[in-house]
Each structure stands twice: as C-alpha cells, then as structure tokens.
Short mmCIF file of C-alpha atoms in Angstrom, two decimals:
data_model
loop_
_atom_site.label_atom_id
_atom_site.label_comp_id
_atom_site.label_asym_id
_atom_site.label_seq_id
_atom_site.Cartn_x
_atom_site.Cartn_y
_atom_site.Cartn_z
CA MET A 248 -232.63 118.84 -251.66
CA LYS A 249 -234.84 117.37 -248.89
CA LYS A 250 -236.81 115.47 -251.82
CA PHE A 251 -233.55 114.15 -253.12
CA LEU A 252 -232.55 112.76 -249.85
CA ALA A 253 -235.51 111.55 -248.84
CA ILE A 254 -235.45 109.32 -251.64
CA ALA A 255 -231.96 108.20 -251.44
CA VAL A 256 -232.62 107.14 -247.61
CA ALA A 257 -235.36 105.08 -249.11
CA CYS A 258 -233.48 103.39 -251.51
CA ALA A 259 -230.63 103.04 -249.04
CA TRP A 260 -233.34 101.43 -246.34
CA PHE A 261 -234.61 98.77 -248.83
CA THR A 262 -231.47 97.79 -250.01
CA ASN A 263 -230.05 96.58 -246.48
CA ALA A 264 -233.11 97.01 -243.85
CA THR A 265 -230.52 95.71 -241.08
CA ALA A 266 -228.05 99.16 -241.25
CA GLN A 267 -228.65 101.46 -238.92
CA GLU A 268 -226.70 103.94 -241.27
CA ALA A 269 -229.84 103.90 -243.73
CA TYR A 270 -231.66 105.73 -241.36
CA GLN A 271 -231.71 109.62 -241.39
CA ILE A 272 -232.60 109.48 -237.83
CA THR A 273 -232.12 107.20 -235.21
CA VAL A 274 -233.82 107.37 -232.02
CA SER A 275 -231.95 107.35 -228.68
CA GLU A 276 -232.61 104.83 -226.05
CA ASP A 277 -231.21 105.84 -223.15
CA GLN A 278 -234.25 106.51 -221.41
CA GLU A 279 -236.45 103.96 -222.67
CA LYS A 280 -234.85 100.66 -223.82
CA MET A 281 -236.44 98.57 -227.07
CA GLN A 282 -237.42 95.20 -225.23
CA VAL A 283 -235.69 92.51 -226.43
CA GLY A 284 -236.46 88.80 -227.42
CA LYS A 285 -237.53 86.79 -230.46
CA TYR A 286 -237.83 89.90 -233.14
CA GLU A 287 -235.58 92.73 -234.43
CA PRO A 288 -236.43 95.54 -235.61
CA THR A 289 -236.20 94.05 -239.70
CA TRP A 290 -238.62 93.29 -241.90
CA GLN A 291 -237.62 89.91 -242.34
CA SER A 292 -237.34 89.50 -238.54
CA LEU A 293 -241.04 90.50 -237.93
CA GLU A 294 -242.25 88.75 -240.45
CA GLN A 295 -242.17 85.85 -238.51
CA HIS A 296 -245.14 87.59 -236.36
CA GLN A 297 -248.75 86.41 -237.23
CA THR A 298 -251.48 88.19 -236.48
CA PRO A 299 -252.94 85.88 -233.92
CA GLU A 300 -256.09 84.20 -233.98
CA TRP A 301 -257.80 86.00 -231.05
CA PHE A 302 -258.25 89.18 -233.35
CA ARG A 303 -259.22 87.12 -236.41
CA ASP A 304 -262.16 85.64 -234.05
CA ALA A 305 -262.94 89.04 -232.43
CA LYS A 306 -264.40 91.01 -236.03
CA PHE A 307 -264.81 94.14 -234.02
CA GLY A 308 -263.90 96.98 -231.75
CA ILE A 309 -265.11 100.09 -230.55
CA TRP A 310 -263.64 103.26 -230.40
CA ALA A 311 -263.08 106.23 -228.40
CA HIS A 312 -261.28 108.34 -230.23
CA TRP A 313 -261.64 111.58 -228.11
CA GLY A 314 -259.54 114.27 -226.24
CA PRO A 315 -259.57 118.13 -225.72
CA GLN A 316 -260.31 118.72 -229.94
CA CYS A 317 -263.69 117.62 -228.51
CA VAL A 318 -263.82 120.68 -226.72
CA GLU A 319 -265.21 123.43 -229.23
CA GLY A 320 -267.07 120.77 -231.11
CA SER A 321 -265.78 121.60 -234.78
CA GLY A 322 -264.62 118.40 -235.41
CA ASP A 323 -261.32 116.48 -236.31
CA TRP A 324 -258.07 118.15 -237.02
CA MET A 325 -259.61 121.67 -235.46
CA ALA A 326 -256.52 122.27 -233.31
CA ARG A 327 -254.87 123.05 -236.48
CA GLU A 328 -257.69 124.17 -238.52
CA MET A 329 -258.51 127.07 -235.72
CA TYR A 330 -255.28 128.02 -237.52
CA MET A 331 -256.50 128.46 -240.79
CA GLU A 332 -257.94 132.03 -241.63
CA GLY A 333 -261.28 131.20 -243.04
CA THR A 334 -262.24 128.13 -242.21
CA LYS A 335 -265.17 126.90 -240.10
CA ALA A 336 -263.03 125.98 -237.08
CA TYR A 337 -261.05 129.19 -237.09
CA GLU A 338 -263.93 131.49 -237.45
CA TYR A 339 -266.10 129.40 -234.66
CA HIS A 340 -262.81 129.74 -232.63
CA LYS A 341 -261.95 133.24 -232.79
CA ALA A 342 -265.82 134.30 -232.53
CA HIS A 343 -266.39 132.20 -228.95
CA TYR A 344 -262.84 132.16 -227.44
CA GLY A 345 -260.19 134.57 -229.32
CA HIS A 346 -258.12 135.28 -231.89
CA PRO A 347 -255.46 132.15 -231.89
CA SER A 348 -252.41 134.99 -231.51
CA GLU A 349 -254.09 135.56 -228.30
CA VAL A 350 -255.94 132.35 -227.27
CA GLY A 351 -254.44 129.64 -229.27
CA PHE A 352 -254.95 125.70 -229.17
CA LYS A 353 -252.95 125.12 -225.65
CA ASP A 354 -255.74 127.46 -223.66
CA ILE A 355 -257.90 125.24 -224.89
CA LEU A 356 -256.85 122.45 -223.00
CA PRO A 357 -257.65 123.59 -219.47
CA LEU A 358 -261.24 123.50 -220.74
CA PHE A 359 -260.97 119.87 -221.59
CA LYS A 360 -262.45 118.22 -218.15
CA ALA A 361 -264.16 115.05 -218.95
CA GLU A 362 -266.26 115.66 -215.75
CA LYS A 363 -269.01 113.08 -216.66
CA TRP A 364 -266.44 110.95 -218.06
CA ASN A 365 -267.70 107.00 -216.51
CA PRO A 366 -265.25 104.75 -218.76
CA GLU A 367 -267.10 101.63 -216.37
CA ALA A 368 -270.01 102.25 -217.75
CA LEU A 369 -269.13 103.51 -221.20
CA VAL A 370 -266.95 100.06 -221.64
CA GLU A 371 -269.64 97.55 -220.41
CA LYS A 372 -272.22 99.62 -223.00
CA TYR A 373 -269.37 98.91 -225.90
CA LYS A 374 -269.62 95.28 -225.15
CA ARG A 375 -273.38 95.28 -225.26
CA CYS A 376 -273.17 96.35 -228.55
CA GLY A 377 -270.91 93.56 -229.58
CA ALA A 378 -267.24 95.18 -229.25
CA GLN A 379 -264.51 92.56 -228.64
CA TYR A 380 -261.47 95.05 -228.28
CA PHE A 381 -261.73 98.37 -227.14
CA PHE A 382 -259.55 101.04 -228.08
CA VAL A 383 -258.88 104.52 -226.98
CA LEU A 384 -256.52 107.77 -228.15
CA GLY A 385 -253.56 107.87 -226.58
CA ASN A 386 -252.14 111.25 -227.81
CA HIS A 387 -253.95 113.15 -231.37
CA HIS A 388 -251.49 115.13 -233.95
CA ASP A 389 -252.81 117.75 -231.47
CA ASN A 390 -249.29 116.63 -229.38
CA TYR A 391 -251.42 116.62 -225.82
CA ASP A 392 -250.90 112.99 -224.00
CA LEU A 393 -254.10 111.48 -223.12
CA TRP A 394 -252.01 109.83 -219.71
CA ASP A 395 -249.79 110.52 -216.51
CA SER A 396 -246.70 111.10 -219.17
CA LYS A 397 -243.73 110.97 -218.16
CA TYR A 398 -241.95 112.97 -221.41
CA GLN A 399 -244.56 115.28 -222.68
CA PRO A 400 -245.76 117.86 -219.39
CA TRP A 401 -248.47 118.93 -221.74
CA ASN A 402 -251.11 115.93 -220.49
CA SER A 403 -254.49 115.22 -218.88
CA MET A 404 -253.16 114.75 -215.28
CA ASN A 405 -251.22 118.20 -215.20
CA ILE A 406 -253.53 120.09 -217.61
CA GLY A 407 -257.21 119.66 -218.07
CA PRO A 408 -259.12 117.35 -216.58
CA LYS A 409 -256.61 116.58 -213.69
CA LYS A 410 -256.83 112.41 -214.29
CA ASP A 411 -255.04 109.73 -216.09
CA ILE A 412 -257.20 109.12 -218.89
CA LEU A 413 -255.48 105.81 -220.24
CA GLU A 414 -255.40 103.99 -216.89
CA GLY A 415 -259.36 104.80 -216.51
CA TRP A 416 -260.13 103.32 -219.86
CA ALA A 417 -257.09 100.01 -219.33
CA ARG A 418 -259.03 99.40 -215.64
CA ALA A 419 -262.09 99.31 -217.45
CA ALA A 420 -261.24 97.22 -220.52
CA LYS A 421 -260.00 94.86 -217.80
CA LYS A 422 -263.02 94.50 -215.95
CA ALA A 423 -264.88 94.29 -218.94
CA GLY A 424 -262.54 91.29 -220.22
CA LEU A 425 -261.55 93.43 -223.24
CA PRO A 426 -258.63 93.49 -225.20
CA LEU A 427 -257.17 96.98 -225.19
CA GLY A 428 -255.63 98.85 -227.78
CA ILE A 429 -254.15 102.38 -228.18
CA SER A 430 -253.59 104.99 -231.09
CA PHE A 431 -250.45 107.33 -231.08
CA HIS A 432 -250.88 110.34 -233.43
CA ALA A 433 -248.48 112.77 -232.25
CA ASP A 434 -245.58 111.80 -234.50
CA HIS A 435 -247.14 113.93 -237.00
CA ALA A 436 -247.26 117.48 -234.53
CA TRP A 437 -244.18 118.60 -236.37
CA THR A 438 -246.01 119.56 -239.89
CA TRP A 439 -249.54 119.15 -238.49
CA TYR A 440 -249.10 122.66 -236.29
CA GLU A 441 -247.48 124.28 -239.07
CA PRO A 442 -250.38 126.56 -239.76
CA ALA A 443 -249.83 128.17 -235.41
CA GLN A 444 -246.60 129.23 -237.27
CA ARG A 445 -248.96 131.65 -239.78
CA TYR A 446 -250.79 135.25 -238.88
CA ASP A 447 -254.15 136.26 -240.87
CA LEU A 448 -253.57 137.77 -243.94
CA HIS A 449 -256.69 140.23 -243.82
CA GLY A 450 -258.91 142.06 -241.20
CA SER A 451 -257.68 144.12 -238.11
CA LYS A 452 -255.20 141.16 -237.04
CA THR A 453 -253.17 141.12 -240.69
CA ALA A 454 -249.46 140.39 -240.06
CA VAL A 455 -249.90 139.56 -236.17
CA TYR A 456 -248.46 135.95 -235.80
CA TYR A 457 -250.40 133.25 -234.07
CA ASP A 458 -248.94 131.66 -231.08
CA GLY A 459 -247.23 128.55 -232.49
CA LYS A 460 -243.99 129.93 -232.04
CA LEU A 461 -243.97 131.10 -228.16
CA THR A 462 -241.46 129.70 -226.00
CA LYS A 463 -241.35 128.98 -222.36
CA ALA A 464 -240.23 132.66 -221.77
CA ASP A 465 -243.14 134.08 -222.85
CA GLY A 466 -245.54 132.18 -219.84
CA LYS A 467 -244.30 134.60 -217.42
CA GLY A 468 -247.17 135.98 -215.51
CA LYS A 469 -249.64 133.74 -217.51
CA TRP A 470 -251.45 130.29 -216.61
CA TRP A 471 -249.28 128.53 -218.40
CA GLU A 472 -246.08 130.01 -216.17
CA GLY A 473 -243.69 126.57 -216.28
CA TYR A 474 -244.74 125.19 -219.51
CA ASP A 475 -243.28 125.20 -223.34
CA PRO A 476 -245.18 125.75 -225.71
CA GLN A 477 -242.44 124.47 -228.11
CA ASP A 478 -243.28 120.82 -226.05
CA LEU A 479 -246.77 121.14 -227.55
CA TYR A 480 -246.87 122.83 -230.74
CA ALA A 481 -242.93 121.69 -231.52
CA GLN A 482 -242.77 124.24 -234.26
CA ASN A 483 -239.23 125.59 -233.41
CA HIS A 484 -238.11 124.95 -236.83
CA GLU A 485 -238.49 126.23 -240.64
CA PRO A 486 -241.87 125.00 -241.80
CA SER A 487 -242.41 122.61 -244.62
CA GLU A 488 -241.90 123.36 -248.53
CA PHE A 489 -245.58 125.04 -249.39
CA THR A 490 -246.67 125.53 -246.11
CA TRP A 491 -249.25 128.01 -246.76
CA ASN A 492 -251.40 125.25 -249.24
CA ASN A 493 -253.49 123.62 -246.81
CA GLY A 494 -253.92 120.25 -248.69
CA GLN A 495 -249.94 119.98 -248.76
CA ILE A 496 -249.93 118.16 -245.76
CA HIS A 497 -251.61 115.05 -247.23
CA ARG A 498 -248.93 114.42 -250.06
CA GLN A 499 -246.09 114.74 -247.04
CA TRP A 500 -247.74 112.52 -244.59
CA ASP A 501 -244.86 110.19 -245.59
CA TRP A 502 -241.82 113.03 -244.96
CA THR A 503 -241.66 113.36 -248.53
CA HIS A 504 -242.81 116.33 -251.33
CA GLY A 505 -240.81 118.69 -249.04
CA ALA A 506 -241.88 117.94 -245.43
CA ALA A 507 -239.58 119.37 -242.94
CA ILE A 508 -237.78 116.30 -241.52
CA PRO A 509 -238.01 116.33 -237.38
CA SER A 510 -235.34 116.65 -235.27
CA LYS A 511 -233.85 113.51 -233.51
CA ALA A 512 -235.27 114.77 -230.21
CA PHE A 513 -238.71 115.07 -231.39
CA VAL A 514 -238.53 111.29 -232.96
CA THR A 515 -237.09 110.06 -229.81
CA ASN A 516 -240.03 112.28 -228.07
CA PHE A 517 -242.12 110.50 -229.20
CA TYR A 518 -240.61 106.63 -229.26
CA ASN A 519 -240.12 107.51 -225.43
CA ARG A 520 -243.86 108.51 -225.12
CA THR A 521 -245.21 105.69 -226.65
CA LEU A 522 -242.92 103.04 -225.27
CA ASP A 523 -243.56 104.35 -221.62
CA ALA A 524 -247.63 103.92 -222.78
CA ILE A 525 -247.34 100.41 -223.69
CA ASN A 526 -245.09 99.58 -220.99
CA ARG A 527 -247.83 101.04 -218.52
CA TYR A 528 -250.87 99.67 -219.83
CA GLN A 529 -250.07 96.76 -221.30
CA PRO A 530 -252.14 96.86 -224.86
CA ASP A 531 -252.40 94.13 -226.65
CA LEU A 532 -253.22 95.83 -230.29
CA ILE A 533 -251.27 100.14 -231.07
CA TYR A 534 -252.67 102.17 -234.24
CA PHE A 535 -250.28 104.43 -235.96
CA ASP A 536 -252.08 107.20 -238.10
CA VAL A 537 -249.16 106.78 -240.56
CA THR A 538 -247.93 105.15 -243.46
CA VAL A 539 -246.40 101.75 -242.77
CA LEU A 540 -244.59 103.03 -239.31
CA PRO A 541 -244.05 106.15 -237.91
CA PHE A 542 -241.32 108.33 -239.81
CA TYR A 543 -240.92 105.46 -241.78
CA ASN A 544 -237.95 105.50 -244.39
CA ILE A 545 -236.40 108.61 -241.83
CA SER A 546 -236.21 106.65 -238.96
CA ASP A 547 -236.06 103.28 -237.12
CA ALA A 548 -238.39 104.84 -234.05
CA GLY A 549 -241.27 102.67 -235.69
CA MET A 550 -239.64 99.50 -236.60
CA LYS A 551 -238.78 99.60 -232.92
CA ILE A 552 -241.66 100.24 -231.52
CA ALA A 553 -243.28 97.51 -233.15
CA THR A 554 -240.68 95.26 -232.09
CA HIS A 555 -241.11 96.01 -228.50
CA LEU A 556 -244.53 95.16 -228.84
CA TYR A 557 -244.09 91.90 -229.90
CA ASN A 558 -241.66 91.09 -227.95
CA LYS A 559 -243.63 92.28 -225.16
CA ASN A 560 -246.71 91.07 -226.02
CA PRO A 561 -246.71 87.67 -227.94
CA ARG A 562 -250.19 88.43 -228.68
CA GLY A 563 -250.00 91.77 -229.85
CA VAL A 564 -251.33 93.56 -232.77
CA VAL A 565 -249.32 96.45 -234.59
CA PHE A 566 -251.32 98.37 -237.13
CA GLY A 567 -249.80 100.22 -240.63
CA LYS A 568 -251.47 102.07 -243.65
CA ILE A 569 -250.61 101.98 -247.45
CA LEU A 570 -248.57 98.39 -246.56
CA SER A 571 -247.04 95.86 -249.64
CA ASP A 572 -247.76 92.51 -249.50
CA GLU A 573 -244.91 91.74 -248.25
CA GLN A 574 -245.00 94.06 -245.04
CA ARG A 575 -248.85 92.95 -244.32
CA LYS A 576 -246.63 89.90 -243.17
CA ALA A 577 -245.50 91.77 -240.40
CA LEU A 578 -247.99 94.40 -239.79
CA THR A 579 -251.78 94.00 -239.79
CA TRP A 580 -253.04 96.62 -242.65
CA ASP A 581 -255.64 99.37 -241.28
CA VAL A 582 -257.86 100.78 -244.31
CA GLU A 583 -259.35 104.28 -242.86
CA ARG A 584 -263.41 104.54 -244.17
CA GLY A 585 -263.15 101.92 -246.94
CA ALA A 586 -262.34 98.38 -247.60
CA PRO A 587 -261.28 96.58 -250.59
CA ASN A 588 -263.54 94.62 -252.59
CA GLU A 589 -261.93 91.12 -252.49
CA ILE A 590 -260.81 88.92 -249.71
CA ILE A 591 -257.34 89.87 -248.31
CA GLU A 592 -255.39 86.71 -247.46
CA GLU A 593 -253.78 88.18 -244.15
CA PRO A 594 -256.09 89.35 -241.59
CA TRP A 595 -256.85 92.92 -241.85
CA GLN A 596 -259.05 95.83 -240.22
CA THR A 597 -261.38 98.79 -241.74
CA CYS A 598 -261.23 101.87 -239.21
CA ASN A 599 -264.41 104.07 -239.20
CA CYS A 600 -266.58 106.81 -237.73
CA ILE A 601 -270.09 107.03 -237.74
CA GLY A 602 -269.60 110.79 -237.79
CA GLY A 603 -266.27 112.82 -237.26
CA TRP A 604 -262.98 111.63 -235.78
CA HIS A 605 -263.60 114.29 -233.17
CA TYR A 606 -266.46 115.22 -232.02
CA ASN A 607 -268.83 117.20 -234.84
CA THR A 608 -272.09 119.39 -233.45
CA GLU A 609 -272.59 119.86 -237.09
CA ILE A 610 -272.99 116.44 -237.61
CA TYR A 611 -274.46 116.11 -234.67
CA GLU A 612 -277.46 119.07 -235.40
CA LYS A 613 -277.81 118.04 -238.94
CA GLY A 614 -278.33 114.48 -238.41
CA GLN A 615 -275.48 113.30 -240.37
CA TYR A 616 -274.26 109.94 -238.24
CA LYS A 617 -273.75 106.22 -239.68
CA SER A 618 -277.55 104.69 -238.72
CA ALA A 619 -276.89 101.00 -237.14
CA GLU A 620 -277.98 99.85 -240.54
CA THR A 621 -275.23 100.92 -242.25
CA VAL A 622 -272.72 100.19 -239.83
CA VAL A 623 -274.01 96.93 -239.58
CA LYS A 624 -273.70 96.02 -243.11
CA GLN A 625 -270.08 97.39 -243.36
CA LEU A 626 -269.25 94.93 -240.73
CA ILE A 627 -270.86 92.00 -242.35
CA ASP A 628 -268.99 93.13 -245.74
CA ILE A 629 -265.65 93.61 -244.16
CA VAL A 630 -265.54 89.96 -242.29
CA SER A 631 -267.00 88.66 -245.14
CA LYS A 632 -263.49 89.88 -247.14
CA ASN A 633 -261.76 88.77 -243.79
CA GLY A 634 -261.28 92.12 -242.00
CA ASN A 635 -262.23 93.66 -238.56
CA LEU A 636 -264.55 97.08 -237.77
CA LEU A 637 -263.21 99.57 -235.88
CA LEU A 638 -265.67 102.24 -235.12
CA SER A 639 -265.12 105.31 -233.17
CA ILE A 640 -268.42 106.61 -231.54
CA PRO A 641 -267.05 110.45 -231.08
CA LEU A 642 -267.60 111.27 -227.47
CA LYS A 643 -268.39 115.41 -226.32
CA ALA A 644 -265.83 116.64 -224.39
CA ASP A 645 -267.64 115.65 -220.82
CA GLY A 646 -266.82 112.24 -221.98
CA THR A 647 -270.48 111.61 -223.22
CA TYR A 648 -272.33 110.55 -225.75
CA ASP A 649 -275.31 112.28 -227.13
CA GLU A 650 -279.08 110.67 -227.60
CA LYS A 651 -278.68 110.32 -231.40
CA GLU A 652 -275.93 108.22 -231.02
CA ALA A 653 -277.67 106.37 -228.26
CA LYS A 654 -280.20 105.47 -230.62
CA ILE A 655 -277.18 104.19 -233.01
CA LEU A 656 -275.59 101.92 -230.04
CA ASP A 657 -279.26 100.67 -229.11
CA ASP A 658 -279.99 99.60 -232.62
CA LEU A 659 -276.71 97.93 -232.84
CA GLU A 660 -277.05 96.01 -229.41
CA LEU A 661 -280.35 94.59 -230.72
CA TRP A 662 -278.71 93.07 -234.01
CA MET A 663 -275.88 92.11 -232.45
CA THR A 664 -277.81 89.86 -229.62
CA VAL A 665 -279.18 88.04 -232.36
CA ASN A 666 -276.95 87.32 -234.92
CA LYS A 667 -273.75 87.70 -233.19
CA GLU A 668 -273.09 84.06 -234.00
CA SER A 669 -272.58 84.96 -237.72
CA ILE A 670 -269.54 87.74 -237.22
CA PHE A 671 -267.22 86.77 -234.31
CA GLY A 672 -264.53 83.21 -234.82
CA THR A 673 -266.05 83.15 -238.14
CA ARG A 674 -263.71 82.66 -241.28
CA PRO A 675 -264.38 83.67 -245.26
CA TRP A 676 -266.32 81.40 -247.31
CA THR A 677 -264.34 80.51 -251.21
CA ILE A 678 -266.26 84.00 -252.18
CA PHE A 679 -266.61 86.59 -250.07
CA GLY A 680 -269.99 87.70 -252.02
CA GLU A 681 -272.98 88.22 -254.58
CA GLY A 682 -274.92 91.18 -256.21
CA PRO A 683 -274.17 94.79 -257.69
CA ILE A 684 -271.74 96.25 -255.24
CA ALA A 685 -269.82 93.18 -255.36
CA GLU A 686 -269.01 92.95 -259.07
CA LYS A 687 -268.29 96.87 -258.62
CA VAL A 688 -264.46 97.61 -259.31
CA ILE A 689 -263.77 99.32 -256.23
CA LYS A 690 -260.91 100.62 -256.07
CA LEU A 691 -258.90 102.41 -252.61
CA ASN A 692 -257.96 106.02 -252.34
CA ALA A 693 -254.81 106.28 -250.68
CA GLN A 694 -255.43 105.18 -246.91
CA GLY A 695 -259.01 104.15 -248.09
CA PHE A 696 -261.56 106.52 -248.29
CA ASN A 697 -263.87 104.45 -250.91
CA ASP A 698 -266.31 103.29 -248.21
CA GLY A 699 -269.29 105.76 -249.73
CA GLN A 700 -268.90 103.41 -252.50
CA TYR A 701 -270.56 100.62 -250.52
CA ASP A 702 -273.81 102.82 -250.12
CA GLY A 703 -277.08 101.39 -251.22
CA MET A 704 -276.40 97.36 -250.62
CA ASP A 705 -279.48 95.72 -250.40
CA TYR A 706 -281.40 91.92 -250.74
CA ARG A 707 -279.67 91.75 -253.79
CA ASP A 708 -275.89 91.67 -252.19
CA VAL A 709 -275.51 88.81 -250.24
CA ARG A 710 -272.26 88.14 -248.28
CA PHE A 711 -271.09 84.66 -247.05
CA ASN A 712 -268.61 83.52 -244.27
CA GLN A 713 -268.37 80.32 -242.45
CA THR A 714 -267.67 78.27 -239.09
CA LYS A 715 -266.31 74.75 -239.34
CA LYS A 716 -270.64 73.40 -239.17
CA TYR A 717 -272.04 76.24 -240.88
CA LEU A 718 -272.34 78.75 -243.82
CA TYR A 719 -273.72 82.15 -243.63
CA ALA A 720 -275.62 83.86 -246.26
CA THR A 721 -276.79 87.74 -245.17
CA PRO A 722 -278.53 89.20 -247.53
CA MET A 723 -278.28 93.09 -247.23
CA GLY A 724 -281.39 93.62 -246.30
CA TRP A 725 -285.42 92.54 -246.51
CA SER A 726 -287.06 92.18 -249.67
CA GLN A 727 -290.67 93.67 -249.91
CA ASP A 728 -291.79 90.60 -251.43
CA GLY A 729 -289.99 88.53 -248.79
CA LYS A 730 -288.12 86.17 -251.73
CA ILE A 731 -284.51 86.22 -251.71
CA ILE A 732 -282.62 84.05 -254.57
CA ILE A 733 -278.81 83.51 -253.50
CA LYS A 734 -277.32 82.53 -257.43
CA SER A 735 -274.06 81.07 -255.88
CA LEU A 736 -275.85 78.45 -254.11
CA ALA A 737 -277.73 77.42 -256.90
CA LYS A 738 -278.06 73.56 -257.84
CA GLY A 739 -274.89 72.28 -259.31
CA ASN A 740 -272.73 75.13 -257.82
CA PRO A 741 -269.04 74.50 -257.30
CA TYR A 742 -268.38 76.36 -253.97
CA PHE A 743 -271.14 74.67 -251.86
CA LYS A 744 -271.93 70.81 -253.35
CA LYS A 745 -274.61 69.66 -250.41
CA ARG A 746 -277.85 69.59 -251.33
CA ILE A 747 -279.71 72.77 -249.14
CA ASN A 748 -283.34 71.58 -248.20
CA SER A 749 -283.72 73.98 -245.20
CA VAL A 750 -281.83 77.33 -243.72
CA TRP A 751 -282.00 78.75 -240.38
CA LEU A 752 -283.19 82.14 -239.72
CA LEU A 753 -281.01 83.95 -237.10
CA GLY A 754 -283.77 85.19 -234.32
CA TYR A 755 -286.85 82.69 -235.85
CA GLY A 756 -285.88 79.33 -237.36
CA ARG A 757 -285.99 77.12 -240.02
CA LEU A 758 -287.47 78.25 -243.41
CA LYS A 759 -288.28 75.71 -246.78
CA VAL A 760 -285.92 76.13 -249.43
CA THR A 761 -286.13 75.53 -252.83
CA GLN A 762 -282.53 75.14 -254.78
CA THR A 763 -282.70 75.57 -258.53
CA ALA A 764 -280.35 76.28 -261.28
CA GLU A 765 -281.36 79.50 -261.24
CA GLY A 766 -279.71 79.84 -257.26
CA LEU A 767 -281.44 79.18 -253.58
CA THR A 768 -284.84 80.61 -253.12
CA VAL A 769 -285.63 81.74 -249.80
CA ASN A 770 -289.13 82.90 -248.81
CA LEU A 771 -288.87 85.04 -245.62
CA PRO A 772 -291.25 85.81 -243.11
CA LYS A 773 -291.85 89.46 -242.05
CA PRO A 774 -288.58 91.13 -241.11
CA THR A 775 -287.63 90.13 -237.55
CA ASN A 776 -285.30 92.85 -237.20
CA ALA A 777 -285.03 96.59 -238.87
CA ILE A 778 -281.38 95.70 -240.58
CA ALA A 779 -280.33 92.71 -242.53
CA PRO A 780 -281.99 88.85 -242.01
CA VAL A 781 -279.05 86.10 -241.46
CA LEU A 782 -279.02 82.56 -243.06
CA ARG A 783 -277.99 79.96 -241.75
CA ILE A 784 -276.42 76.74 -243.67
CA THR A 785 -275.22 73.36 -242.08
CA LYS A 786 -272.27 72.42 -244.19
#
C-alpha cells in the first residue's frame, strides 16, 4: 500500500507541479517563512535560476565533513552501524564504550569536544591548497545540529563542544574570502536510525532492546535528563518494510520500496532547521544527500528550501543527486565519488573524499587515503567535462587532521601553486580529452560511485580545457622518455586549426614541438612536479 501511494503521489506531482494537493506532506510555515521573491517552488520557476558564473570559475572546493560520528573513528555511518550486530562499528562500540542498549549514540555526543579545532587556520590552509569555496556539515543523518539550533536541542551548543560550530566556520570562511556551503543530511534520520529499534539476536543481551525507543521520561536522573531521545533518533514510528535488511535503505532512499513515510512534524522540523541555518549563516551553497531534493515526491519541503535560497541569494547554488535533464536546469547536479565520461552542458559537481566521509582510523592505519596525485588527476578530468570537485578532508573528533592528510594537502598545494591557472576560470574545450580512459564506456552507478574506473590514468590520457586566450592540455603523468604525443592536436585536426610551433610548460618555460599528421609531439624536460605537466598553448 505504501509503495502504491508513493507512486501515485509521484505521478500526480509530475502532472501538476504547482498543485499543493499533489504532495502527501505539506510543510507548515508557521515558524519559518519561505523567502518570497522572483522564484516559486515549481520546476518551471526554478529553471529560471542559472548556476552562477562564480561557481563555474571556482572549480575546486574543500569540505569539512565533520561531526560527532568521528569520535570513535570507525568511519562513516557509525551512528547507524553501531546498532547493527556483528558489524565493525558495533563490535568496536561494544568493546570500548558499552552495549548499545546501555550506551547509545546519544551518549557519544558529549565526547565530541572539538578541543583542538582552529577554523581560521584550517580554512587558510585549504585556501592555499586551491579551494575556491568551503563546505561544512550542518547536520548528518545522525540528526545532530552543528550550530545553536532553534529547533533541535541535540546540538553542538548544548551538548559536546558547547560551541556554535557553523558560526566558527562561517566566520573563518568570510575572513578568507571564500563562499560558504552547508550540507544538510538529517532528513533521512527517520529511516537511517531504524536499527536503533533493534536488539541482539545472539549472546548474553539477546532480545534486549537498544536505546532507539527511549523517551524523555526515561532520562530522569541521567545526564540527558530534560532531553527527549526521540528528538535525536526519530524512532517513535513503525519501521520500514524489510527494516532488518541492512542494505534495504539504499533502495528506499527516495522514500519508495516500503520506506516508512515521515510525519508532517518531522518534515517541518527539518525544513525549519534548514531555513534557520540559511538565515543565520548566509551560505552561498547548500547540499543535500538525497535523490533530487529532501522528501522529493512526498513533500514540498525541498522545493521550498531551494526557492528560499534562490530568493534570498541570487548567486546561490543548490545541489541535487540523480537529476533528470530538466531538473539540472533548476538545480546543480552532484555526482558522488564519480564522474560522467563526457562533457555535460550544465555545470555540475563531483563530491569525493580522500578517505571515508567521517574519520576512519582503519583507513589511516592502512594508508588507504587517496594521494594528492589521484586527487589532482580527478580534478583535471572533472574540470575538462564542465564540472567542479568538492573534496572532503576528514577531521578527527578534536578538529585536526592527521600527518598523512597533512602530506596530501602539502602536495596538493605544491601542484596548485604552479598550475592553478589551468584550472580556475576555465571552460571545456571542444572535446574533453583523449586516451585509453577517455575512450572507455564508464557508466554511473546511482549517485555516481564510479571513480575507481578512472584509476590508472597516465601520460597517454590527456585532458583539455581553455580560456579565451589559451588552450590547456594536461597529460595525466610524465612518460619515461619525456615524449608525449597529443593525437587530437595533429596537423589538420578539426578542433585547433592554428599551426602550433611551441607550447609553454607551466613552472618551466617554452618548449619546441613538432606537429605532424600523427599528432603534436612534445619532448618534456625532467619532471618539474610529482603529478602531471600542464601545457599552455596560445590560441
């Protein structure tokens, strides 16, 4: 019945996007009013908003995807997986903190202290590494707000750091002159926390319920007395279909396939919290980890939030995932951990991370971070296709990054200092590139998740982009003999008809080249950096 209802609502919504009755849940604006202005919460209206030129010029942002799930160091989604018997996060939590029937995620929040956090120093470092905008986590699926939230008492001012984290980040971004982005993920807490309703199936705690159904009354005499765990866990509802299937949530991410439909109070609370943060911290960008927009197809909440930002900030950017061609005219498409293998007409963004989204000690210990070389090559490839890269650098719970991450940032800064002119302010060329990877058929998997197929790019893979004055050609590495042949710039090619006699190697100087029917042959000097040479050609 739930599945049929969701499909029926979606069909009605597509038939008449302006009809309020098409939504299963219409949010209340009694507390937070949507900004009225040029745009209305319909696709036809939002399509008038174009992704601003400043974002197209920026190309690269850094993200502090940081919150209380970093405390245990067991990786992303730990606040869900600590309630999944037998997982690494469950075993670690039970061994180091206690059984989830006795010590739940609510009890981890006071341990998130951010005691070494220096937002100004971090943002300044990110800027030196080339970041042209800066993103922060407003809340994650764990439903904890990282600001002095009006609508969520489980927040960073009340519990944990006793600091308004968003205020600190926003102040640092403003001082550095970087546009601020905030990501909001708490709309999925409704289903994401459902394992907190479970109990062990084995061992001495068999059939003892976890803490996901506790209420305010249960807190008498506890450290959390006066707080309602349901404001955090949002589990005072019947679970979704197949709720004991840990992977089912991915099929239900768009609120179909038997997902438990949230209450109007829950949806309105998310709407209020998001508008509260937008109004306080004035972000230029907002990001949702959702299909299209929050509560898409069951509520008008997401459309109203997007409309609010556009009316409030004409230079604003709103990201959405798994968008149709028409929806990409209204929102900026975000691809998670991947990229299309073609030029996309509308500006878009890849969000990626050098490790796990939340700090993961195992990734650190095993040396599994992406190298600066991998990051730069992904950036070059993405920019050649009209995209931007938003890169997360995981922080530890105390607000610092480790020495391996420091090395990656230092290496990134070295390459960017010399070669940034080939990235910022550029636009795609006629073709994005050539070489073995460029010729592969690389498909997206749901939100993206194909970045592994871009591993192994070398000097044979060349990516192009341009300004009005220059064409940039970047081989994805240095050949052993120093010889590079760029086939797309062969004599008589249909793309660049001007004869090429010389090129400029950034960080070195002018090079003589030979243009034949085989290609443009470039003999490079010894490597001037550890990642990739950038060739500048005057148009």
